[in-house]
Coordinates of C-alpha atoms in Angstrom, one line a residue:
M23 CA -16.6 3.7 -16.5
A24 CA -13.5 1.4 -16.0
K25 CA -11.3 4.3 -16.9
K26 CA -12.7 6.4 -14.0
N27 CA -12.3 3.4 -11.6
K28 CA -8.6 3.1 -12.7
R29 CA -8.2 7.0 -12.2
E30 CA -9.7 6.6 -8.7
L31 CA -7.6 3.6 -7.8
R32 CA -4.5 5.6 -9.0
K33 CA -5.5 8.6 -6.9
R34 CA -5.8 6.1 -3.8
I35 CA -2.5 4.6 -4.5
D36 CA -1.0 8.1 -4.8
S37 CA -2.3 9.3 -1.6
F38 CA -0.5 6.3 0.1
R39 CA 2.8 7.2 -1.6
Y40 CA 2.5 10.8 -0.5
A41 CA 1.9 9.8 3.0
F42 CA 4.8 7.4 3.2
R43 CA 6.9 10.2 1.7
G44 CA 5.8 12.5 4.5
I45 CA 6.8 9.7 7.1
A46 CA 10.1 9.2 5.3
Y47 CA 10.6 13.2 5.5
I48 CA 9.7 13.2 9.3
F49 CA 12.3 10.4 10.1
G50 CA 14.8 12.0 7.6
T51 CA 14.7 15.6 9.1
Q52 CA 13.6 15.3 12.7
K53 CA 15.9 13.9 15.6
N54 CA 13.1 13.5 17.8
A55 CA 11.0 11.2 15.6
W56 CA 14.1 8.9 15.9
I57 CA 13.9 9.2 19.7
H58 CA 10.1 8.5 19.7
G59 CA 11.0 5.4 17.1
I60 CA 13.8 4.0 19.6
I61 CA 11.5 4.2 22.7
A62 CA 8.4 2.7 20.7
I63 CA 10.7 -0.3 19.8
L64 CA 11.8 -0.6 23.5
V65 CA 8.2 -0.4 24.5
I66 CA 7.1 -2.9 22.1
L67 CA 9.8 -5.4 23.0
S68 CA 8.9 -4.8 26.7
G69 CA 5.4 -5.5 26.0
I70 CA 6.2 -8.8 24.3
I71 CA 8.5 -9.9 27.2
L72 CA 6.0 -9.0 29.8
S73 CA 3.2 -10.8 27.9
L74 CA 0.7 -7.5 27.6
N75 CA -3.0 -8.4 27.2
S76 CA -5.1 -7.3 24.0
F77 CA -6.4 -4.1 25.9
E78 CA -2.7 -3.2 27.2
W79 CA -1.7 -3.5 23.6
V80 CA -4.5 -1.3 22.4
L81 CA -3.5 1.3 24.7
I82 CA 0.2 1.2 24.0
T83 CA -0.7 1.1 20.2
F84 CA -2.7 4.2 20.5
A85 CA 0.0 5.9 22.8
I86 CA 2.7 5.2 20.1
G87 CA 0.5 6.5 17.3
F88 CA -0.6 9.6 19.2
V89 CA 3.0 10.7 19.6
F90 CA 3.9 10.0 15.9
A91 CA 0.7 11.8 14.8
A92 CA 1.6 14.9 17.1
E93 CA 5.3 14.8 15.7
A94 CA 3.9 14.7 12.2
F95 CA 1.6 17.7 12.7
N96 CA 4.6 19.4 14.6
T97 CA 6.8 19.0 11.5
A98 CA 4.0 20.1 9.2
I99 CA 3.3 23.2 11.2
E100 CA 6.9 24.3 11.6
T101 CA 7.7 23.4 7.9
W102 CA 4.7 25.8 6.8
V103 CA 5.6 28.6 9.5
D104 CA 9.1 28.6 8.3
R105 CA 7.9 28.9 4.7
I106 CA 5.5 31.8 5.5
S107 CA 7.6 33.6 7.8
P108 CA 11.4 32.9 7.1
G109 CA 12.6 35.7 9.2
Y110 CA 12.1 36.0 12.9
D111 CA 8.5 36.8 14.0
E112 CA 7.1 36.6 17.5
K113 CA 3.9 35.0 16.6
A114 CA 5.4 32.5 14.2
G115 CA 7.8 31.3 17.0
R116 CA 4.7 31.3 19.4
T117 CA 3.0 28.9 16.8
K118 CA 6.0 26.6 16.5
D119 CA 6.1 26.6 20.4
M120 CA 2.5 25.5 20.8
A121 CA 3.2 22.8 18.1
A122 CA 6.1 21.6 20.1
A123 CA 4.2 21.7 23.3
A124 CA 1.5 19.2 21.6
V125 CA 4.3 16.6 21.0
L126 CA 5.4 17.1 24.6
I127 CA 1.9 16.7 25.8
A128 CA 1.4 13.6 23.6
A129 CA 4.9 12.1 25.0
I130 CA 4.0 12.8 28.7
T131 CA 0.5 11.1 28.0
A132 CA 2.2 8.2 26.4
A133 CA 4.6 8.1 29.2
V134 CA 1.9 8.0 31.8
I135 CA 0.0 5.1 29.9
G136 CA 3.2 3.3 29.8
L137 CA 3.9 3.8 33.5
I138 CA 0.4 2.6 34.4
I139 CA 0.9 -0.5 32.3
F140 CA 4.5 -1.6 33.1
V141 CA 5.1 -0.5 36.8
P142 CA 2.6 -3.0 38.2
K143 CA 4.1 -5.7 36.0
L144 CA 7.7 -4.9 37.0
L145 CA 6.8 -4.9 40.7

């Protein structure tokens, strides 16, 4: 029984290691991830300076996470499409365009949330 629990614990630890490796890959290969990261840092610093309340922090945290999750899915989809369709293929290109559109939608949504929260505080 103890051996099985150790194996299960090892699997859980490995799953986190794989996830962190994925994050490192995204930041190591995707320039847009760095742009999103810099913007996230600026938003967090602005939130600290402007003393956001708990609910506003929840919205900001969700928005930042939403953009990074979309970027991760986009990178995964683009990587997979490049693997299965290394040459030009119209449907593969369309798939990659739609994945990129998801990141754009997430970024626009995050920007709107940011405007709703920050503009009244700055006025």
